[in-house]
Structures are given as structure tokens and as C-alpha cells.
XYZ file of C-alpha atoms in Angstrom:
476
model
C 20.722 -39.667 -26.759
C 21.005 -43.224 -24.879
C 20.877 -43.136 -20.965
C 22.309 -45.955 -18.963
C 19.693 -47.028 -16.559
C 19.801 -49.282 -13.532
C 16.172 -50.097 -13.595
C 15.757 -52.022 -16.863
C 12.074 -51.605 -18.108
C 12.638 -54.911 -20.092
C 12.409 -56.808 -16.660
C 9.240 -55.018 -15.646
C 6.177 -56.379 -17.352
C 3.898 -53.959 -15.616
C 5.865 -50.919 -16.812
C 5.843 -52.346 -20.253
C 2.061 -52.854 -20.365
C 1.171 -49.570 -18.682
C -0.371 -46.983 -21.058
C 0.012 -43.422 -20.054
C -2.965 -41.457 -19.022
C -4.123 -38.617 -21.327
C -3.143 -35.377 -19.769
C -4.643 -31.984 -20.614
C -2.522 -30.437 -23.071
C -0.738 -27.142 -21.838
C -1.900 -25.304 -24.960
C -5.490 -26.323 -24.420
C -5.245 -25.200 -20.627
C -3.748 -21.761 -21.796
C -6.694 -21.276 -24.402
C -9.283 -22.115 -21.660
C -7.699 -19.431 -19.320
C -7.407 -16.929 -22.294
C -11.092 -17.585 -23.058
C -12.149 -17.024 -19.610
C -10.137 -13.907 -19.157
C -11.947 -12.446 -22.203
C -15.392 -13.150 -20.753
C -14.287 -11.611 -17.525
C -13.547 -8.303 -19.361
C -17.439 -8.228 -19.986
C -18.054 -8.890 -16.406
C -15.596 -7.178 -13.950
C -15.617 -3.382 -14.100
C -12.275 -1.795 -15.507
C -10.309 0.394 -13.177
C -7.157 2.271 -13.068
C -4.730 3.664 -10.608
C -2.850 6.820 -10.950
C 0.759 6.338 -11.926
C 3.790 8.388 -10.509
C 7.147 8.565 -12.111
C 9.882 8.138 -9.630
C 13.312 8.065 -11.099
C 13.248 5.349 -13.756
C 10.227 3.589 -12.130
C 6.621 4.018 -12.614
C 4.719 3.215 -9.557
C 1.056 3.176 -8.387
C -0.502 6.008 -6.344
C -2.656 3.789 -3.963
C -4.818 6.707 -2.900
C -5.902 7.432 -6.387
C -8.056 4.684 -8.034
C -11.083 5.166 -10.269
C -13.435 3.079 -12.181
C -13.259 3.755 -15.959
C -15.194 2.689 -19.053
C -14.927 -0.960 -19.686
C -13.101 -2.143 -22.622
C -14.340 -5.562 -23.284
C -12.130 -7.803 -25.506
C -13.877 -8.924 -28.469
C -13.424 -12.362 -30.372
C -11.130 -10.918 -32.985
C -9.059 -9.048 -30.527
C -8.601 -12.176 -28.389
C -7.093 -13.948 -31.278
C -5.145 -10.911 -32.073
C -3.701 -10.961 -28.358
C -1.911 -14.275 -29.342
C 0.517 -12.389 -31.503
C 0.822 -9.493 -29.122
C 1.867 -12.132 -26.579
C 4.305 -13.751 -28.644
C 5.851 -10.396 -29.375
C 5.901 -9.386 -25.660
C 7.492 -12.740 -24.746
C 9.991 -12.688 -27.560
C 13.019 -11.938 -25.393
C 12.640 -15.092 -23.446
C 11.217 -17.262 -26.408
C 14.488 -16.359 -28.341
C 16.487 -17.191 -25.147
C 14.976 -20.663 -24.939
C 15.591 -21.295 -28.795
C 19.198 -19.954 -28.749
C 20.036 -21.955 -25.642
C 18.370 -25.196 -27.202
C 20.538 -24.533 -30.361
C 23.641 -24.203 -28.227
C 22.819 -27.412 -26.290
C 22.182 -29.308 -29.429
C 25.737 -28.387 -30.569
C 27.123 -29.394 -27.323
C 25.306 -32.719 -27.395
C 26.694 -33.332 -30.902
C 30.228 -33.266 -29.401
C 29.333 -36.231 -27.063
C 30.694 -34.546 -24.071
C 27.440 -34.336 -22.257
C 26.887 -38.117 -22.826
C 30.276 -38.641 -21.107
C 29.409 -36.411 -18.213
C 26.278 -38.517 -17.763
C 28.182 -41.757 -17.804
C 30.716 -40.310 -15.417
C 28.161 -39.353 -12.891
C 26.382 -42.865 -13.187
C 29.645 -44.524 -12.309
C 31.056 -42.276 -9.746
C 27.764 -42.044 -7.722
C 26.655 -45.633 -7.992
C 25.084 -46.690 -4.799
C 25.317 -43.255 -3.418
C 23.213 -41.668 -6.123
C 20.788 -40.198 -3.571
C 23.572 -37.715 -2.504
C 22.855 -36.085 -5.700
C 19.664 -34.599 -4.388
C 20.756 -32.707 -1.349
C 24.126 -31.590 -3.196
C 22.245 -30.239 -6.305
C 19.396 -28.843 -4.595
C 21.861 -26.793 -2.281
C 23.475 -25.535 -5.442
C 20.441 -24.471 -7.234
C 18.757 -23.006 -4.187
C 21.878 -20.720 -3.442
C 21.612 -19.584 -7.070
C 17.963 -18.610 -6.623
C 18.201 -17.091 -3.007
C 21.427 -15.137 -3.581
C 21.245 -13.876 -7.186
C 17.575 -14.576 -8.149
C 18.242 -17.186 -10.945
C 14.972 -17.998 -12.673
C 14.981 -17.949 -16.522
C 18.690 -19.484 -16.545
C 17.178 -22.449 -14.724
C 16.077 -23.709 -18.138
C 19.871 -24.291 -18.693
C 20.294 -26.477 -15.722
C 17.051 -28.430 -16.345
C 18.105 -29.487 -19.800
C 21.177 -31.152 -18.490
C 20.223 -32.363 -14.926
C 17.030 -34.220 -16.249
C 18.800 -36.652 -18.538
C 21.338 -37.160 -15.795
C 18.979 -38.146 -13.218
C 17.323 -40.491 -15.585
C 20.696 -42.042 -16.263
C 21.304 -43.010 -12.662
C 17.884 -44.538 -12.215
C 15.612 -41.709 -11.234
C 13.008 -40.047 -13.466
C 12.453 -36.795 -15.244
C 10.180 -35.338 -12.436
C 13.172 -35.805 -10.028
C 15.602 -34.009 -12.111
C 13.050 -31.263 -13.009
C 12.271 -30.785 -9.230
C 15.931 -30.857 -8.150
C 16.462 -27.636 -10.478
C 13.161 -26.049 -10.190
C 12.107 -26.647 -6.537
C 15.686 -25.793 -5.684
C 16.075 -22.582 -7.565
C 12.426 -21.355 -6.965
C 10.924 -23.523 -3.979
C 14.087 -23.207 -1.698
C 15.833 -20.254 -3.065
C 13.738 -17.656 -4.959
C 10.947 -17.627 -2.491
C 13.196 -17.004 0.579
C 15.194 -14.412 -1.286
C 17.976 -13.817 1.159
C 19.592 -11.411 -1.235
C 17.516 -11.766 -4.288
C 17.796 -8.484 -6.247
C 14.678 -8.992 -8.174
C 12.174 -9.534 -5.445
C 13.545 -8.548 -2.061
C 15.726 -5.848 -3.521
C 13.039 -4.165 -5.563
C 10.318 -4.621 -2.728
C 12.410 -3.324 -0.043
C 13.480 -0.335 -2.181
C 9.806 0.724 -2.841
C 8.825 0.152 0.921
C 11.971 2.325 1.809
C 13.493 -0.179 3.843
C 17.371 -0.500 4.128
C 18.411 -2.859 1.190
C 18.598 -6.461 2.530
C 17.510 -5.570 6.113
C 15.816 -8.322 8.190
C 18.353 -10.983 6.627
C 18.332 -13.241 9.642
C 14.886 -14.301 9.444
C 14.985 -14.912 5.678
C 18.108 -17.237 6.381
C 15.973 -19.330 8.712
C 13.343 -19.422 6.129
C 15.778 -20.473 3.413
C 16.977 -23.414 5.776
C 13.635 -24.622 6.348
C 12.526 -24.527 2.584
C 15.933 -26.378 1.870
C 15.236 -29.106 4.131
C 11.657 -29.554 3.001
C 12.653 -29.653 -0.610
C 15.133 -32.396 -0.093
C 12.995 -34.435 1.917
C 10.240 -34.047 -0.520
C 12.209 -35.048 -3.471
C 13.927 -38.029 -1.760
C 10.479 -39.294 -0.718
C 9.582 -39.391 -4.507
C 12.855 -41.009 -5.303
C 12.115 -43.884 -2.661
C 8.701 -44.258 -4.135
C 9.844 -44.837 -7.720
C 12.533 -47.186 -6.529
C 9.636 -49.484 -4.838
C 7.292 -48.960 -7.835
C 9.135 -47.970 -11.146
C 5.624 -47.731 -12.983
C 5.274 -44.421 -10.947
C 8.223 -42.932 -12.840
C 7.581 -39.967 -15.320
C 10.333 -39.927 -18.163
C 8.771 -37.237 -20.345
C 10.549 -37.199 -23.653
C 13.597 -39.059 -22.402
C 11.935 -42.442 -22.570
C 14.503 -45.039 -21.191
C 15.866 -47.610 -23.883
C 16.004 -51.441 -23.139
C 19.503 -51.955 -24.668
C 21.696 -49.644 -22.670
C 24.566 -50.908 -20.374
C 26.229 -49.217 -17.563
C 29.840 -48.708 -18.480
C 32.333 -48.990 -15.626
C 36.130 -48.448 -15.575
C 36.213 -46.041 -18.669
C 37.986 -42.777 -18.861
C 37.058 -39.700 -20.814
C 39.216 -38.744 -23.817
C 41.049 -35.496 -23.514
C 38.811 -33.762 -26.175
C 35.541 -34.550 -24.042
C 37.461 -33.411 -20.843
C 38.357 -30.171 -22.480
C 34.874 -29.504 -23.746
C 33.451 -30.100 -20.223
C 35.846 -27.512 -18.790
C 34.561 -24.962 -21.424
C 30.917 -25.907 -20.220
C 31.988 -25.371 -16.659
C 33.414 -22.123 -17.439
C 30.166 -21.051 -19.135
C 28.496 -21.645 -15.871
C 31.135 -19.665 -13.876
C 30.716 -16.879 -16.365
C 27.051 -16.900 -16.026
C 27.196 -16.550 -12.260
C 29.876 -13.825 -12.256
C 28.216 -12.047 -15.033
C 24.583 -12.098 -13.220
C 26.196 -11.001 -9.789
C 28.890 -8.396 -10.988
C 27.951 -7.220 -14.413
C 24.093 -7.265 -14.478
C 23.814 -9.703 -17.134
C 20.341 -11.101 -18.223
C 19.277 -13.366 -20.819
C 20.907 -11.862 -23.897
C 24.243 -12.351 -22.172
C 23.559 -15.624 -20.927
C 22.500 -16.938 -24.250
C 25.543 -15.413 -25.966
C 27.945 -17.096 -23.393
C 26.441 -20.628 -24.079
C 26.299 -20.292 -27.849
C 29.900 -19.123 -27.790
C 30.848 -21.976 -25.531
C 28.950 -24.304 -27.781
C 31.002 -23.302 -30.807
C 34.307 -23.726 -28.934
C 33.200 -27.037 -27.774
C 32.501 -28.082 -31.415
C 35.880 -26.891 -32.606
C 37.652 -28.842 -29.835
C 35.490 -31.844 -30.824
C 36.443 -31.404 -34.460
C 32.727 -31.033 -35.499
C 32.251 -29.908 -39.069
C 30.573 -26.519 -39.804
C 27.582 -28.313 -41.455
C 27.054 -30.538 -38.424
C 27.232 -27.606 -36.107
C 24.441 -25.876 -38.077
C 22.265 -29.106 -38.296
C 22.752 -29.688 -34.565
C 21.844 -26.043 -33.815
C 18.571 -26.533 -35.661
C 17.974 -29.907 -34.027
C 18.458 -28.335 -30.627
C 16.130 -25.309 -31.440
C 13.332 -27.874 -32.632
C 13.620 -29.639 -29.270
C 12.833 -26.471 -27.444
C 10.045 -25.041 -29.589
C 7.179 -26.483 -27.655
C 8.449 -24.916 -24.430
C 9.510 -21.502 -26.164
C 5.884 -21.147 -27.839
C 4.221 -21.577 -24.370
C 5.973 -18.508 -23.099
C 4.207 -16.342 -25.765
C 0.903 -18.038 -24.975
C 1.137 -17.418 -21.448
C 1.775 -13.709 -22.085
C -1.413 -13.555 -24.099
C -3.121 -13.784 -20.778
C -1.721 -10.506 -19.661
C -2.402 -8.860 -23.009
C -6.113 -9.743 -22.661
C -6.416 -8.638 -18.958
C -4.453 -5.358 -19.623
C -6.661 -4.618 -22.807
C -9.926 -5.187 -20.816
C -8.569 -2.971 -18.019
C -8.647 -5.755 -15.176
C -5.302 -5.537 -13.822
C -5.836 -2.434 -11.567
C -9.284 -3.514 -10.626
C -7.833 -6.956 -9.218
C -5.377 -5.089 -7.288
C -8.034 -2.615 -5.895
C -10.586 -5.534 -4.949
C -7.712 -7.333 -3.307
C -6.516 -4.357 -1.088
C -10.089 -3.719 -0.179
C -10.798 -7.298 0.925
C -7.737 -7.404 3.218
C -7.578 -4.012 4.483
C -9.867 -4.453 7.586
C -8.501 -7.555 9.114
C -6.500 -8.007 12.276
C -2.807 -7.415 11.657
C -1.552 -10.908 11.793
C -4.523 -12.013 9.671
C -3.895 -9.285 7.277
C -0.321 -10.468 6.975
C -1.486 -13.967 5.959
C -4.032 -12.199 3.709
C -1.322 -10.252 2.049
C 0.385 -13.517 1.243
C -2.684 -15.172 0.033
C -3.722 -12.338 -2.118
C -0.132 -12.150 -3.791
C -0.442 -15.734 -4.537
C -3.348 -15.131 -6.815
C -2.091 -11.735 -8.138
C 1.018 -13.441 -9.302
C -0.967 -15.541 -11.628
C -1.569 -12.467 -13.799
C 1.817 -10.717 -13.045
C 4.297 -13.665 -12.974
C 7.565 -11.579 -13.207
C 9.183 -11.386 -9.720
C 10.402 -7.835 -10.059
C 7.239 -6.687 -12.050
C 4.980 -8.020 -9.440
C 6.958 -6.314 -6.558
C 6.893 -3.005 -8.548
C 3.172 -3.315 -9.154
C 1.861 -4.202 -5.650
C 4.286 -2.785 -3.163
C 3.064 0.773 -3.641
C -0.290 -0.312 -2.500
C 0.861 -2.870 0.160
C 3.217 -0.407 1.894
C 0.714 2.045 2.780
C -1.789 -0.576 3.394
C 0.433 -2.187 6.000
C 0.833 1.289 7.804
C -2.903 1.672 8.132
C -3.429 -1.921 9.476
C -0.687 -2.192 11.796
C 1.575 -4.636 9.875
C 5.362 -3.702 9.576
C 6.498 -2.927 6.216
C 9.262 -5.617 6.486
C 6.412 -8.291 7.205
C 4.584 -6.966 4.433
C 7.587 -7.360 1.969
C 8.001 -10.834 3.323
C 4.349 -11.894 2.895
C 4.412 -10.376 -0.604
C 7.464 -12.008 -1.967
C 6.712 -15.476 -0.333
C 3.074 -15.457 -1.297
C 3.951 -14.752 -4.989
C 6.916 -17.062 -4.809
C 4.873 -20.158 -3.962
C 2.695 -19.533 -7.108
C 5.642 -19.770 -9.351
C 5.535 -23.529 -8.706
C 2.064 -24.097 -10.262
C 1.042 -20.982 -12.238
C 0.305 -21.751 -15.930
C 1.141 -17.943 -16.640
C 4.734 -18.694 -15.497
C 6.867 -18.847 -18.743
C 9.768 -20.742 -16.950
C 7.649 -23.516 -15.484
C 5.867 -24.262 -18.618
C 8.992 -23.756 -20.692
C 10.888 -26.292 -18.616
C 8.045 -28.771 -18.563
C 7.678 -28.497 -22.288
C 11.286 -28.811 -22.898
C 11.201 -32.037 -20.863
C 7.883 -33.406 -22.106
C 6.323 -33.473 -18.709
C 2.434 -32.934 -18.663
C 1.456 -29.745 -16.759
C -1.360 -31.553 -15.144
C 1.006 -34.333 -13.878
C 3.421 -31.866 -12.349
C 0.675 -29.944 -10.535
C -0.649 -33.187 -9.034
C 2.764 -34.117 -7.852
C 3.960 -30.699 -6.367
C 0.612 -29.828 -4.874
C 1.454 -31.300 -1.390
C 4.686 -29.657 -1.403
C 2.862 -26.244 -2.013
C 0.377 -26.775 0.835
C 3.211 -27.605 3.225
C 5.105 -24.632 1.939
C 2.124 -22.255 2.587
C 1.711 -23.699 5.957
C 5.371 -22.858 6.713
C 4.904 -19.403 5.360
C 1.998 -18.788 7.765
C 4.073 -19.825 10.610
C 6.995 -17.546 9.759
C 4.560 -14.533 9.102
C 2.819 -15.006 12.630
C 6.393 -14.954 14.004
C 7.350 -11.969 11.979
C 4.256 -9.979 13.018
C 4.749 -11.070 16.768
C 8.372 -9.885 16.996
C 7.391 -6.658 14.963
C 9.792 -7.582 12.266
C 11.442 -4.555 11.039
C 13.299 -2.081 11.395
C 9.889 -0.870 10.719
């Protein structure tokens, strides 16, 4: 796909001569972490909490923990865990591949290219408006309905678009990922997968305490827009700072003006828009998850192909090409799951929870609230699922809060925000690594770029937690 760029690298000798630095491959990083986790199974004592069946949920009994016989993970078992991790991550892996195939078909119609050209022409000198508008859209999806895995859909479309208007791949990736996760998912105004689950376990009224979370969301939104625009201004002054990933700009593209889309492309884009509308409605009203989302976009892609008069053979070939573009991002999800397989096999998950709760249990209430956020930041590295994390730790955090004088509502807030921040950098987060892999952005480069944002965000979280504890954020 050719992207019309305003900053032509042909006119910038520094950009032509610059050689990219060798970044640590994400697969190498994953292997190092897996090997380290395997070693820890020989060092850290294994432990186990008693579980209680409550309705359809299995929750931890925080009063019943015991150390059990260690089950160190051997060398062969470590390598066996790669297969088990792939199997465990299969639903999301297949979602990424199927969406990639659907996107390949959509690209074959030429409609997405036309959308990019349309965006380039319409925004023109006002292209920076894309940042606050798009961040608002994606952050609302994250904070209201808990969008996460489906952000991969938006990343694959927005990144080429931002490159086309003269930004870079990190700008597009950040608009989606920091919008959905950084501004939206963490604040969780009505996020059913984090706030909903955590408040249910903590026996709080569903979505209670919404006023403070709205304030947190507004603060994170402004921070996100400012941080991305700051990057945009830097790359405008120094184009050599840009990171294009796998979408390297071409030298011979021309910005087209005064053109009109043909009717087939326009109709195809209406189909694509309908797919997004169906996605939002399905997630909110019908409880859709990745299977239904993949089905909608695959069906939409085929309808777009019919409108564009694409032959059946070309549809099949485009599907395969689209899948191949996503294979790196899809496979990393299974590798990330391998870490959890190793820790579970070694009996370390419950031990980590036990040591964490013991460490923060004897601190002053305000410090404990901050400690809860920090501890959940690290726990989320090994339990990267939002709902899974809340289900795992809230049965421990709720009674802990009662004992040390922290309100349960504050505990929920600290748990969700602490875990949410780690989503921005954790190598076990399938969505992050899948998105980076799809776009060809090195993980190490992303972490270096986003780290100041993470620090600022954590400072803001601490301020809000101090406020919450001071006002006895409740109802209890």
C-alpha cells in the first residue's frame, strides 16, 4: 500500500542515511522472561489458596493459604509450555489471524486506500485535530464498554492513516492504544470487565462512585492528547525521530487533491462503518466477544469484495496475505501465555499474591492504598486479563482493605488503575505485543517512548488515591 506523505524522505539526507538501531526482538525478550520464570520455580516456595465456588465464579478464600510441595519446572516441561501457551491463547490468536485475513480482503478492494487519501485531503493543515478527536472516540470505547482486544482492529487502520498525513506509526498506535487503554480502560467509568467485576466481588453497588472516575477519565484524556501532540511536534521538527514500523514511506507518492471516491468505494466504506457500529452495539447490548467481532468483519470484508467485484480467487489470496501480515503479532500472544503456564505449573501464582498482601498489610491506610496500586501493577504482569485479574485479587484485597482502614471503593480504584497502567508496557500483554508486532514497532522502542507517560500517569493515580482515602470514597 502506498501512502501519500507530506514529509518526503527524498529531501532529507539525514533520514536517508540513518540506520535503525538494533532493538531487542520481542521473541527473545519473551524467552528470557520464560527462562527466568522457570528458574524462579526452583527458588520461590509454592503456595496455594483455598478456592470457593460462588455462583459461576471461583474465588480465593484469603484466610486459607498454605505452602505446598514445590513443583519445579524442568527443561523439557518449559519447552512443552510453549505449546500449552499457544493452545491457551488460541481464541485471541485466531481472532488476530481472521481479522488480518478480513483486512487483507478489505485492502484488496482499494476502499481503505481511498479513505486514507480522503483523510489526507480533508484534514490538510488541520491534521493535528485528528489526535484529540480520535483519542476521544477510542477512550470512550475503553472506558464505557471495556474495549481491549478489538483495539487491534482500529490499530491496523489508524496507523497507515496517520503515516499518510505526515505523522508516524507510533503516533497512530498511541492514538488507539493510549486512547483505549491509557485514557479509557484504566479510568473504567462503566468498564464491565474491570470495575464491574471488581465491584461485584467487593459487594459494592454496581458502578457506584462514578463521579470520581469521570474526573480521572477527563484527566487521563487531557494527558494522553498532550503527550501525543508533543511527539507530533517533535517529529515535525526532526523527521529522523519518526518510527514507521513496517509501513516505510515511499519516495514517489503524491498527495492527490480534488478527487472524488467512486460509488463502489463509498458503498464499501459504508459497509466498513456498519461493521464498527455492529461491533459497538454487539459488545454493549448482546455481550459479544472476539468470535462475534471476527465474524462481523469477515462477513463485512466479503460483502465489500462483492461490491468491488473482486474475484473469488483474489478474495482467497488476499485473505492469506492478510493473515501472513498478522502472524508475528498473533504468535506473540501464545508466547506471552507461556509465562503464565510456567508460573502456574510451578505453583507461584498464589505465592506471589500471598507475599504481596503480606507486604502491604501493615502500612498506614493512605500508603496502603498506594501500595495496593503498586502491587497490582506488578501482579498484572502475570495475570494480564482485566476481568481475570479482578477476579483473582479482589477476594484478597477486599478483606485486606477492611482490616487496614481503606474503603473498599478506594481498594477497587487502586486495584483497577494499578493493573491498568501496567497494560501499557507489560510484555505478557497479548494486545500490546500483537499490535506492535502487526505494525512492526519494536517493543523496546515503544517502552522507551511511553515510559514518561507511565510515570506521569502513576503520579496522577497517587494523587487521586490520596483524595479518595481522604474523603473516604465509598459508599464503603
